[in-house]
Coordinates of C-alpha atoms in Angstrom, one line a residue:
Chain A
M863 CA 44.6 78.3 -25.7
L864 CA 41.1 76.9 -25.3
I865 CA 38.3 77.2 -27.6
K866 CA 34.7 77.6 -26.5
Q867 CA 32.4 74.9 -28.0
L868 CA 28.6 75.2 -27.7
S869 CA 26.9 72.0 -26.7
V870 CA 23.1 71.7 -27.5
F871 CA 20.7 69.1 -26.3
I872 CA 18.5 68.0 -29.1
E873 CA 15.6 65.5 -28.9
N874 CA 15.2 63.1 -31.8
K875 CA 12.3 64.8 -33.4
P876 CA 11.8 66.4 -36.7
G877 CA 12.3 70.2 -36.9
R878 CA 14.6 70.4 -33.8
M879 CA 17.8 71.1 -35.7
S880 CA 16.2 73.8 -37.8
E881 CA 15.1 75.6 -34.7
I882 CA 18.8 76.0 -33.8
T883 CA 20.1 76.9 -37.1
E884 CA 17.3 79.5 -37.4
T885 CA 18.4 81.2 -34.0
L886 CA 21.9 81.3 -35.2
C887 CA 20.9 82.7 -38.6
K888 CA 18.7 85.3 -36.9
N889 CA 21.6 86.5 -34.8
R890 CA 24.0 86.4 -37.6
I891 CA 26.2 83.8 -36.1
D892 CA 28.6 81.8 -38.4
I893 CA 29.3 78.2 -37.8
R894 CA 32.9 77.1 -38.2
A895 CA 32.6 73.4 -37.5
L896 CA 30.0 71.0 -36.0
S897 CA 29.6 67.5 -34.9
I898 CA 26.5 65.5 -33.5
A899 CA 26.6 62.7 -31.0
D900 CA 23.5 60.7 -31.3
T901 CA 21.8 58.2 -29.2
T902 CA 18.4 56.5 -29.8
D903 CA 16.5 59.3 -28.0
Y904 CA 18.5 62.4 -28.2
G905 CA 21.5 64.0 -29.7
I906 CA 24.2 66.4 -28.6
L907 CA 25.1 69.0 -31.2
R908 CA 28.6 70.4 -30.7
L909 CA 29.3 73.7 -32.5
I910 CA 32.2 76.0 -33.0
V911 CA 31.0 79.4 -34.1
N912 CA 32.5 82.9 -34.5
K913 CA 30.8 84.5 -31.4
P914 CA 30.3 81.7 -28.9
E915 CA 29.1 84.0 -26.0
E916 CA 26.5 85.8 -28.2
A917 CA 25.3 82.4 -29.6
L918 CA 25.0 81.0 -26.1
E919 CA 22.7 83.9 -25.0
A920 CA 20.6 83.8 -28.1
L921 CA 20.0 80.0 -27.9
K922 CA 19.1 80.3 -24.2
Q923 CA 16.8 83.1 -25.1
D924 CA 15.0 80.8 -27.4
G925 CA 14.6 78.1 -24.7
I926 CA 17.3 75.8 -26.0
T927 CA 19.3 73.7 -23.5
V928 CA 22.9 74.8 -24.3
S929 CA 26.2 75.1 -22.5
L930 CA 29.7 76.1 -23.2
T931 CA 32.5 73.6 -23.1
N932 CA 36.3 74.3 -23.3
V933 CA 37.9 72.2 -26.0
I934 CA 41.3 72.1 -27.4
A935 CA 41.9 72.9 -31.2
I936 CA 45.0 71.8 -33.0
A937 CA 46.4 72.2 -36.5
I938 CA 47.9 69.2 -38.2
P939 CA 49.6 69.2 -41.6
D940 CA 47.6 67.5 -44.3
V941 CA 50.0 64.8 -44.8
T942 CA 49.9 61.1 -44.2
G943 CA 50.5 60.3 -40.5
G944 CA 49.6 63.8 -39.3
L945 CA 46.7 62.8 -37.1
D946 CA 48.5 59.7 -35.9
K947 CA 51.3 61.9 -34.5
A948 CA 48.9 64.0 -32.6
V949 CA 46.8 61.2 -31.1
K950 CA 50.1 59.4 -30.1
A951 CA 51.2 62.5 -28.2
L952 CA 48.1 62.0 -26.1
S953 CA 48.0 58.2 -25.8
S954 CA 51.5 58.0 -24.8
Q955 CA 50.7 60.1 -21.8
G956 CA 47.6 58.1 -21.0
I957 CA 45.2 60.8 -21.9
E958 CA 41.7 59.7 -23.0
I959 CA 39.9 61.4 -25.8
E960 CA 36.2 61.9 -25.0
Y961 CA 35.4 62.8 -28.5
M962 CA 36.9 64.7 -31.4
Y963 CA 36.1 66.1 -34.8
A964 CA 37.9 67.6 -37.7
F965 CA 37.5 70.1 -40.5
L966 CA 39.8 71.5 -43.2
N967 CA 40.9 75.1 -43.1
P968 CA 40.4 76.4 -46.8
K969 CA 43.1 79.0 -46.3
S970 CA 45.9 76.8 -45.3
Q971 CA 47.3 73.3 -45.9
S972 CA 46.3 72.0 -42.6
A973 CA 43.4 70.3 -40.9
F974 CA 41.9 71.5 -37.7
V975 CA 40.9 69.1 -35.0
I976 CA 38.8 69.8 -32.1
L977 CA 39.6 67.5 -29.0
R978 CA 37.5 67.1 -25.8
V979 CA 39.6 65.6 -23.0
E980 CA 39.2 65.4 -19.2
D981 CA 42.4 67.5 -18.3
N982 CA 42.9 70.2 -20.9
E983 CA 46.2 71.5 -19.3
K984 CA 47.8 68.1 -19.3
A985 CA 46.6 67.5 -22.8
I986 CA 48.1 70.8 -24.1
A987 CA 51.4 70.1 -22.5
S988 CA 51.7 66.7 -24.0
L989 CA 50.6 68.0 -27.4
Q990 CA 53.2 70.7 -27.3
A991 CA 55.8 68.3 -26.3
G992 CA 55.0 66.2 -29.2
G993 CA 55.5 69.2 -31.5
I994 CA 51.7 69.8 -32.3
E995 CA 50.5 73.2 -33.0
I996 CA 47.8 74.4 -30.6
L997 CA 45.3 77.0 -32.0
K998 CA 44.1 80.0 -30.3
S999 CA 40.5 81.0 -30.4
E1000 CA 41.2 83.9 -32.9
D1001 CA 42.5 81.4 -35.3
I1002 CA 39.3 79.5 -35.3
Y1003 CA 36.6 82.2 -35.0
A1004 CA 38.3 84.3 -37.7
I1005 CA 38.3 81.6 -40.3
Chain B
M90 CA 6.7 69.1 27.3
E91 CA 7.6 67.3 24.2
N92 CA 4.2 66.2 22.9
N93 CA 2.3 69.5 23.0
C94 CA -1.2 68.0 23.2
F95 CA -4.0 70.5 23.1
Q96 CA -6.5 67.9 24.5
P97 CA -4.3 65.1 26.0
E98 CA -7.4 63.4 27.5
I99 CA -8.5 62.4 24.1
E100 CA -5.4 62.6 21.9
C101 CA -3.6 60.2 24.3
A102 CA -6.6 58.2 25.4
D103 CA -6.5 54.5 25.9
L104 CA -8.1 52.4 23.2
K105 CA -11.1 51.3 25.3
T106 CA -12.0 54.9 26.2
L107 CA -11.7 56.0 22.6
R108 CA -13.8 53.1 21.2
K109 CA -16.5 54.0 23.7
V110 CA -16.6 57.5 22.5
Q111 CA -16.8 56.5 19.0
S112 CA -19.4 53.9 19.4
D113 CA -21.7 56.2 21.3
R114 CA -21.2 58.9 18.7
L115 CA -21.7 56.6 15.8
V116 CA -25.0 55.1 17.3
S117 CA -26.5 58.5 17.7
M118 CA -25.2 59.6 14.4
V119 CA -26.8 56.8 12.5
K120 CA -30.1 57.5 14.3
R121 CA -30.0 61.2 13.2
C122 CA -29.0 60.3 9.6
Y123 CA -32.0 57.9 9.3
E124 CA -34.5 60.4 10.9
K125 CA -33.3 63.8 9.6
I126 CA -31.8 63.0 6.0
P127 CA -34.3 61.5 3.4
F128 CA -31.3 60.4 1.4
Y129 CA -29.9 58.1 4.1
H130 CA -33.4 57.1 5.1
Q131 CA -34.1 55.7 1.8
K132 CA -30.6 54.2 1.4
F133 CA -30.8 52.4 4.7
D134 CA -34.4 51.2 3.9
E135 CA -33.0 49.9 0.5
M136 CA -30.3 48.0 2.2
G137 CA -32.6 46.7 5.0
I138 CA -30.6 48.5 7.7
K139 CA -32.4 49.7 10.8
P140 CA -30.5 52.3 13.0
E141 CA -30.8 49.9 15.9
Y142 CA -28.6 47.4 14.1
I143 CA -25.7 49.7 14.7
K144 CA -24.6 49.1 18.3
S145 CA -20.8 50.0 18.2
I146 CA -18.1 51.2 15.9
D147 CA -17.6 47.6 14.9
D148 CA -20.8 47.7 13.0
L149 CA -19.6 50.5 10.8
S150 CA -18.9 48.3 7.8
K151 CA -22.6 47.4 7.6
L152 CA -23.3 50.9 6.5
P153 CA -23.3 52.2 2.9
F154 CA -20.7 54.4 1.3
T155 CA -21.3 58.1 0.5
Y156 CA -19.7 59.6 -2.8
K157 CA -19.0 63.0 -3.9
T158 CA -21.8 62.7 -6.5
D159 CA -24.3 62.2 -3.7
L160 CA -23.4 65.7 -2.4
R161 CA -23.6 67.0 -6.0
D162 CA -26.9 65.3 -6.6
T163 CA -28.5 66.8 -3.5
Y164 CA -26.8 70.4 -4.2
P165 CA -26.8 72.6 -2.4
F166 CA -28.3 71.6 1.0
G167 CA -29.8 68.2 0.4
L168 CA -27.7 66.2 2.9
F169 CA -28.0 68.6 5.7
A170 CA -29.4 67.2 8.9
V171 CA -30.4 70.4 10.6
P172 CA -32.9 73.3 9.8
K173 CA -31.3 76.6 8.6
E174 CA -31.7 78.3 12.0
E175 CA -29.1 75.8 13.5
L176 CA -26.5 76.5 10.9
I177 CA -23.9 79.1 11.6
R178 CA -21.5 78.7 8.6
V179 CA -21.4 77.4 5.1
H180 CA -18.4 76.6 3.0
A181 CA -18.0 75.2 -0.4
S182 CA -15.4 73.3 -2.4
S183 CA -13.8 74.8 -5.5
G184 CA -15.9 72.8 -7.9
T185 CA -13.1 72.4 -10.4
T186 CA -14.3 69.0 -11.4
G187 CA -18.0 69.9 -11.7
K188 CA -20.6 71.5 -9.5
Q189 CA -19.5 72.9 -6.2
T190 CA -20.2 70.9 -3.1
V191 CA -21.6 72.9 -0.3
V192 CA -21.1 72.1 3.3
G193 CA -22.8 73.4 6.5
Y194 CA -21.7 73.7 10.1
T195 CA -23.7 74.2 13.4
K196 CA -22.1 76.0 16.4
Y197 CA -21.0 72.5 17.6
D198 CA -19.5 71.5 14.3
I199 CA -17.4 74.7 14.3
E200 CA -16.3 73.9 17.8
I201 CA -15.0 70.3 17.1
W202 CA -13.3 71.5 13.8
S203 CA -11.7 74.3 15.7
D204 CA -10.6 71.8 18.4
S205 CA -9.1 69.6 15.5
V206 CA -7.1 72.6 14.2
A207 CA -6.0 73.7 17.7
R208 CA -4.6 70.1 18.2
A209 CA -2.6 70.5 15.0
I210 CA -1.2 73.9 15.8
A211 CA -0.2 72.7 19.3
A212 CA 1.3 69.5 17.8
A213 CA 3.4 71.8 15.6
G214 CA 4.7 73.5 18.9
G215 CA 2.2 76.3 18.8
T216 CA 1.3 77.9 22.1
K217 CA -0.9 80.9 23.3
E218 CA 2.2 83.1 22.9
D219 CA 2.4 82.6 19.1
L220 CA 1.2 84.7 16.2
V221 CA -0.3 82.2 13.7
H222 CA 0.0 83.8 10.3
V223 CA -2.8 82.5 8.0
A224 CA -2.0 82.8 4.4
Y225 CA -4.6 80.5 3.2
G226 CA -7.4 82.1 1.3
Y227 CA -10.3 83.4 3.4
G228 CA -13.7 82.7 1.9
L229 CA -15.9 79.8 0.9
F230 CA -12.7 77.6 0.8
T231 CA -12.2 76.1 4.4
G232 CA -8.4 76.8 4.6
G233 CA -8.4 80.4 5.9
L234 CA -11.4 80.4 8.4
G235 CA -10.6 76.9 9.4
I236 CA -7.0 77.6 10.6
H237 CA -8.2 81.0 12.1
Y238 CA -10.7 79.5 14.4
G239 CA -8.3 76.8 15.4
A240 CA -5.5 79.4 16.3
E241 CA -8.1 81.4 18.4
R242 CA -9.3 78.1 20.0
L243 CA -5.9 77.3 21.1
G244 CA -5.5 80.9 22.5
A245 CA -2.8 81.9 20.0
T246 CA -3.1 85.1 18.0
A247 CA -4.7 84.6 14.6
L248 CA -3.2 86.8 11.9
P249 CA -5.8 86.7 8.9
V250 CA -3.3 87.9 6.3
S251 CA -5.1 85.6 3.6
S252 CA -3.5 84.7 0.4
G253 CA -1.6 86.7 -2.2
N254 CA 0.4 89.9 -2.0
T255 CA 3.8 88.2 -1.3
A256 CA 5.8 91.3 -0.5
R257 CA 3.2 92.1 2.2
Q258 CA 3.4 88.7 3.7
I259 CA 7.0 89.0 3.9
Q260 CA 6.8 92.5 5.4
I261 CA 4.5 91.0 8.1
F262 CA 6.9 88.2 8.9
Q263 CA 9.5 90.8 9.7
D264 CA 7.4 93.5 11.4
Y265 CA 4.9 91.5 13.3
E266 CA 7.3 88.6 14.0
S267 CA 4.9 85.8 12.8
D268 CA 5.8 82.4 14.6
I269 CA 3.8 80.0 12.7
L270 CA 2.9 80.0 8.9
C271 CA -0.1 78.3 7.6
C272 CA -0.6 78.1 3.8
T273 CA -0.4 75.6 0.8
P274 CA 3.0 74.0 0.6
S275 CA 3.6 75.4 -2.9
Y276 CA 2.9 79.0 -1.6
A277 CA 5.3 78.4 1.4
A278 CA 8.1 77.5 -1.1
Y279 CA 7.3 80.4 -3.1
L280 CA 7.5 82.7 0.0
G281 CA 10.7 81.1 0.7
E282 CA 12.1 81.6 -2.8
T283 CA 10.9 85.3 -2.7
C284 CA 12.7 85.9 0.6
R285 CA 15.9 84.5 -0.9
D286 CA 15.4 86.6 -4.1
M287 CA 14.9 89.7 -1.9
G288 CA 18.1 88.9 0.0
I289 CA 16.3 88.4 3.3
D290 CA 18.1 85.9 5.7
T291 CA 15.3 83.7 6.9
K292 CA 17.5 82.7 9.8
E293 CA 16.9 86.2 11.1
L294 CA 13.1 85.7 11.1
P295 CA 11.4 84.5 14.2
L296 CA 9.3 82.2 12.0
R297 CA 9.8 78.6 13.4
A298 CA 7.1 76.4 12.0
G299 CA 4.8 75.9 9.2
I300 CA 1.5 73.9 8.8
F301 CA 1.0 73.2 5.2
G302 CA -1.9 71.4 3.5
A303 CA -4.7 71.5 0.9
E304 CA -2.5 70.0 -1.8
A305 CA -0.2 66.9 -2.3
W306 CA 3.5 67.5 -1.4
S307 CA 6.5 65.3 -1.3
E308 CA 9.2 64.7 1.3
G309 CA 11.6 66.5 -1.1
M310 CA 9.3 69.6 -1.0
R311 CA 9.2 69.5 2.8
E312 CA 13.1 69.6 2.9
N313 CA 13.1 72.4 0.4
I314 CA 10.6 74.5 2.4
E315 CA 12.3 73.8 5.6
K316 CA 15.5 75.0 4.2
L317 CA 14.2 78.0 2.5
L318 CA 12.3 79.3 5.4
N319 CA 14.5 77.8 8.2
I320 CA 11.4 76.2 9.9
K321 CA 10.0 72.8 10.6
A322 CA 7.3 72.0 8.2
Y323 CA 4.3 70.1 9.3
D324 CA 1.7 68.4 7.2
I325 CA -2.1 68.8 7.8
Y326 CA -4.9 67.0 6.1
G327 CA -8.5 67.8 5.6
L328 CA -11.4 68.1 3.2
S329 CA -14.4 70.3 3.4
E330 CA -16.8 67.5 3.2
I331 CA -15.5 66.2 6.5
A332 CA -14.7 69.6 8.1
G333 CA -11.7 71.2 6.5
P334 CA -8.0 71.3 7.5
G335 CA -7.3 69.5 10.8
V336 CA -9.0 66.2 10.2
A337 CA -5.5 64.8 10.6
Y338 CA -2.2 66.5 11.7
E339 CA 1.4 65.8 12.1
C340 CA 3.2 65.6 15.4
C341 CA 6.9 66.1 16.2
E342 CA 7.6 62.8 14.6
Q343 CA 6.7 64.4 11.1
N344 CA 5.9 60.9 10.1
G345 CA 2.1 60.3 9.4
M346 CA -0.8 62.4 10.6
H347 CA -2.8 61.6 13.7
V348 CA -6.5 61.6 12.8
C349 CA -9.1 63.2 15.1
E350 CA -10.9 59.9 15.1
D351 CA -12.9 60.9 18.1
Y352 CA -14.7 63.2 15.6
F353 CA -13.8 61.7 12.1
Y354 CA -13.6 58.0 12.0
P355 CA -11.3 56.8 9.3
E356 CA -11.3 53.4 7.3
I357 CA -9.1 52.1 4.6
I358 CA -11.0 50.1 2.0
D359 CA -10.3 48.3 -1.3
S360 CA -11.8 50.9 -3.6
D361 CA -13.0 48.0 -6.0
T362 CA -14.6 45.7 -3.5
G363 CA -15.4 48.1 -0.7
E364 CA -13.8 45.6 1.7
V365 CA -12.0 47.1 4.8
L366 CA -8.4 46.6 4.9
P367 CA -6.1 46.1 7.9
D368 CA -3.4 48.4 9.2
G369 CA -0.5 49.2 6.8
Q370 CA -2.3 48.2 3.7
Q371 CA -2.8 50.9 1.1
G372 CA -6.3 51.6 0.0
E373 CA -8.9 54.5 -0.3
L374 CA -9.5 56.5 2.8
V375 CA -13.0 56.7 4.0
F376 CA -14.4 59.0 6.8
T377 CA -17.6 58.9 8.9
C378 CA -18.4 62.1 10.6
I379 CA -19.5 60.5 13.9
A380 CA -19.7 63.8 15.8
K381 CA -21.0 66.2 13.2
E382 CA -24.5 67.6 13.4
A383 CA -25.1 69.6 10.2
L384 CA -23.5 67.2 7.6
P385 CA -23.0 63.7 9.2
L386 CA -21.6 61.9 6.3
V387 CA -21.5 58.1 6.5
R388 CA -18.5 56.5 5.2
Y389 CA -17.5 59.2 2.7
R390 CA -15.2 58.1 -0.1
T391 CA -12.3 60.6 -0.1
K392 CA -10.5 59.1 -3.2
D393 CA -7.3 59.6 -1.4
I394 CA -5.0 56.6 -1.3
C395 CA -3.0 56.0 1.9
S396 CA -2.6 53.4 4.8
L397 CA -3.4 53.7 8.6
S398 CA -1.1 52.8 11.5
H399 CA -1.9 52.1 15.0
E400 CA 1.7 51.7 15.9
K401 CA 2.7 53.5 19.1
C402 CA 3.9 57.1 18.4
S403 CA 6.8 58.5 20.3
C404 CA 4.8 61.7 20.9
G405 CA 2.5 59.9 23.2
R406 CA -0.7 60.4 21.1
T407 CA -2.7 57.2 20.6
L408 CA -5.0 58.6 17.8
V409 CA -4.4 56.5 14.7
K410 CA -2.0 57.8 12.1
M411 CA -2.7 58.2 8.4
M412 CA 0.3 58.1 6.1
K413 CA 0.8 60.9 3.6
P414 CA -1.7 60.2 0.7
Q415 CA 0.2 58.5 -2.1
G416 CA -2.3 59.8 -4.7
R417 CA -5.9 59.5 -5.7
T418 CA -7.9 56.7 -6.9
D419 CA -8.6 58.8 -10.0
D420 CA -4.8 59.0 -10.9
M421 CA -3.5 55.6 -9.8
L422 CA -2.1 53.5 -12.5
V423 CA -1.8 49.6 -12.5
I424 CA 1.2 48.7 -14.3
R425 CA 2.2 45.0 -14.4
G426 CA 0.0 44.6 -11.5
V427 CA 1.9 47.3 -9.4
N428 CA 0.1 50.4 -8.3
V429 CA 2.0 53.5 -9.5
F430 CA 1.1 57.1 -8.6
P431 CA 2.4 60.2 -10.4
S432 CA 3.4 61.5 -6.9
Q433 CA 6.0 58.8 -6.6
I434 CA 7.8 59.9 -9.7
E435 CA 7.6 63.5 -8.6
Y436 CA 9.2 62.4 -5.3
V437 CA 12.2 60.7 -7.1
L438 CA 12.8 63.7 -9.3
T439 CA 12.8 66.3 -6.5
K440 CA 15.1 64.0 -4.5
L441 CA 17.5 64.0 -7.4
G442 CA 17.4 67.8 -7.5
M443 CA 15.5 67.8 -10.7
E444 CA 12.5 69.8 -11.7
P445 CA 9.2 67.7 -11.3
N446 CA 8.3 68.2 -14.9
Y447 CA 7.6 64.7 -16.3
L448 CA 5.2 62.7 -18.4
I449 CA 4.3 59.0 -17.7
V450 CA 3.7 57.0 -20.9
V451 CA 2.2 53.6 -20.4
D452 CA 1.7 51.1 -23.2
R453 CA 1.2 47.5 -23.7
V454 CA 3.6 45.6 -26.1
N455 CA 3.2 41.9 -26.6
N456 CA 0.9 41.7 -23.6
H457 CA 3.6 43.3 -21.5
D458 CA 3.0 46.7 -19.9
T459 CA 5.8 49.2 -20.6
L460 CA 6.4 52.3 -18.4
E461 CA 8.3 55.3 -19.8
V462 CA 9.0 58.4 -17.9
Q463 CA 9.8 61.5 -19.9
V464 CA 11.9 63.9 -17.9
E465 CA 12.8 67.5 -18.9
M466 CA 16.6 68.1 -19.3
T467 CA 17.6 71.1 -17.4
A468 CA 20.4 73.5 -17.8
N469 CA 22.1 72.4 -14.6
T470 CA 21.9 68.7 -15.4
F471 CA 23.0 69.0 -19.2
S472 CA 26.4 68.0 -20.2
D473 CA 28.2 67.9 -23.5
S474 CA 29.1 64.3 -22.8
V475 CA 26.8 61.4 -23.7
K476 CA 28.5 59.3 -21.0
V477 CA 27.5 61.9 -18.2
I478 CA 23.9 62.0 -19.7
N479 CA 23.5 58.4 -19.7
K480 CA 24.8 58.1 -16.2
L481 CA 22.0 60.6 -15.1
E482 CA 19.4 58.6 -17.1
S483 CA 20.5 55.4 -15.3
K484 CA 20.5 57.1 -11.9
I485 CA 16.9 58.2 -12.4
A486 CA 15.9 54.8 -13.7
S487 CA 17.4 53.1 -10.7
E488 CA 15.8 55.4 -8.2
L489 CA 12.5 54.9 -9.9
K490 CA 12.9 51.1 -9.7
T491 CA 13.5 51.4 -6.0
T492 CA 10.6 53.6 -5.4
L493 CA 8.1 52.0 -7.7
N494 CA 9.2 48.4 -7.5
I495 CA 9.0 48.1 -11.3
A496 CA 11.4 49.2 -14.1
A497 CA 10.8 52.3 -16.1
K498 CA 12.5 53.6 -19.2
V499 CA 13.7 57.0 -18.7
V500 CA 13.7 59.4 -21.7
L501 CA 15.2 62.9 -21.4
V502 CA 13.3 65.5 -23.4
E503 CA 14.0 69.2 -24.1
P504 CA 12.9 71.7 -21.5
K505 CA 9.5 73.4 -21.6
T506 CA 8.1 70.6 -23.9
L507 CA 6.1 69.1 -21.1
A508 CA 3.0 70.7 -19.7
R509 CA 3.7 72.9 -16.6
S510 CA 2.3 72.0 -13.2
E511 CA 0.0 75.1 -13.1
G512 CA -3.7 74.2 -13.5
K513 CA -4.4 70.5 -14.5
A514 CA -1.2 69.4 -16.0
K515 CA -1.4 66.2 -18.0
R516 CA 1.0 63.8 -16.3
V517 CA -0.2 60.6 -17.7
L518 CA -0.5 59.1 -21.1
D519 CA -2.1 55.5 -20.9
N520 CA -1.9 54.2 -24.5
R521 CA -3.0 50.6 -23.3
K522 CA -6.1 49.2 -25.0
L523 CA -7.5 47.1 -22.2

C-alpha cells in the first residue's frame, strides 16, 4: 500500500539540481512526480520515480545524500470537494500531515496525492474508512 | 598499587625537593648555554644577562624565548652544546612547514627521555611483564625509537612493529598477544575499525591499554578508540625539540598529563606579551630543557595552547599537569573577543556522532564578528523532513554555544563538499578585514 519516495538533500547552489537530474537521466529513470521543500540554506527534493531502488543506488553512487521514505498515495476524483473529503478523513482522526503534493494522472479523471504522515497504518485505515482510494505502487510507477 | 609510578621518588616528590632539583639544573644549564652555544651567548649579552643572575627556577622569566625559527636558522646543528663525539643519536621533525629541525641527544639525554617514556608506560599500567607494541614509525621521527627505549627502560618487552601493514599489526595482536599499543590516535582508530571489519572481537584480544600521541585528538575520539579496541586509551605529549613523546603523560585519572618537570620545565605564557600566566589560565606552552646536554633549549615556544594545573591528583603524583592542548597559536581564532579553536568544533561534532568534516567561516558584518560553521550532512543524519533537519541544526548550534561560549550559525552542506582531513585540510575561512 505504500509508495517509495526518494528524498534528496540539496544545498542552495547553482547546478545542484542538474546533477541529480543528470544521474536519473543517465540511468534511464523516469520521474512521476516531484516536490521541493526549501529553506534558506538547503532544500529537500522529494521524488516519485518508476524505479526507486535503482534510482537510490545510482544517486548514492554519485555521492548524493538520498534516502527512501514510505509515503501514501491516494486517488481523488477531479471534482469540487475531492481533496477536502480526503483531508477531513485524516483530520477527523487527529492525524497530522507532514507534507503533501499532488499531480494529475493523464490517463484517468482523478488526481493523485502523495501524503507523508507519522503513522502510515493509522492514516491508511482512516482514509479507507472515509472511502478514499489508496493507490498501490504499481499504479504510480507504471503511469 | 594504583598509581603505578616508575620513579615515585621524583614523580611524587614534595614541592620543595622538586624546586631544588629544578633550580640546580637550571643554574647549570644556563651556564652551559652561555659557554657552549654562541647563539645564546650573543642573546644573553644583548639582553644584559649574566649566567650568575640566574639563581633559581624563579629567575626563569628573565631569560629570552627560543623559537622554532632559531632552530631553522642554525640548521642543522647550530644550537648543539656538545661536540659530535658526545652525541649518540639524532632525530628530526618532519619539516612540513619548512626546513627540517634537527635535534641531538647525548647518552644522558637518551636516558632521561627513556625515563620519561617509562613513566608514561607505567602510568598506563604497564609493567615488566608486558609486550609493548610500538606501531609508531621508526626513523628520524621520535615516536618509534622514543617509545621503544622507554619500554626497555621500564623492563617491558618492546615490540618494534613500526607503522603500516595493518593486517600484520592485527596478526601480531593475536599471535604475540600485545598488551599495550603505542601509535597515533588516528592509526589506533583505524586498527580498531579494521578489526571490526575483519570480524575480530577485540574483547578476545589481550590488549588492554594504548598510549597515543603525536597528533591532536578529542575526547570523542578517545571514547571511540576505547570502544573499538576494548582498551583504556592514554594521551602522551611530546615534541622532538624538547625530547620526543613522554614530555608529559596521562595517569589513571585520564584528565591532563603530568609533565616530567624535573627534566622539562613548563610555563604558560601570553603569546602576545610573553608574560607568564597563572595556573588554570590558557596560553602558549613553553618548555625549558633544564636537564638536557645536547640541545638545552631555553623557554622554547611550542605554539601549543593549554593550561597547567598544580591541583592534587588522585594518582599521588605531584608533577604538574598540562591539560590537553586546545589548539595551536597558529590556528587560534579570536571571535568577538573569545578564543575559538577548530578542535573545539571537532569535539562537538564527534560528540554528536557526526563526521568531523567542517568549515569555519568568520566574517565581520557592521562591526560585529559572525561565526558560521558548515557541517557536512551525512546519510545517517539526513531526513526527508525539514523539521528533523532543523532540529539537528539547532542541536549542533546549542552544543557549539555551550563549548565555545559564543553563538554560531550552523549550515548543513552536501557530503564530500568540504576538504577531507588528510594532509593539510583547510578548516578556517576568515573573511574579516581587520
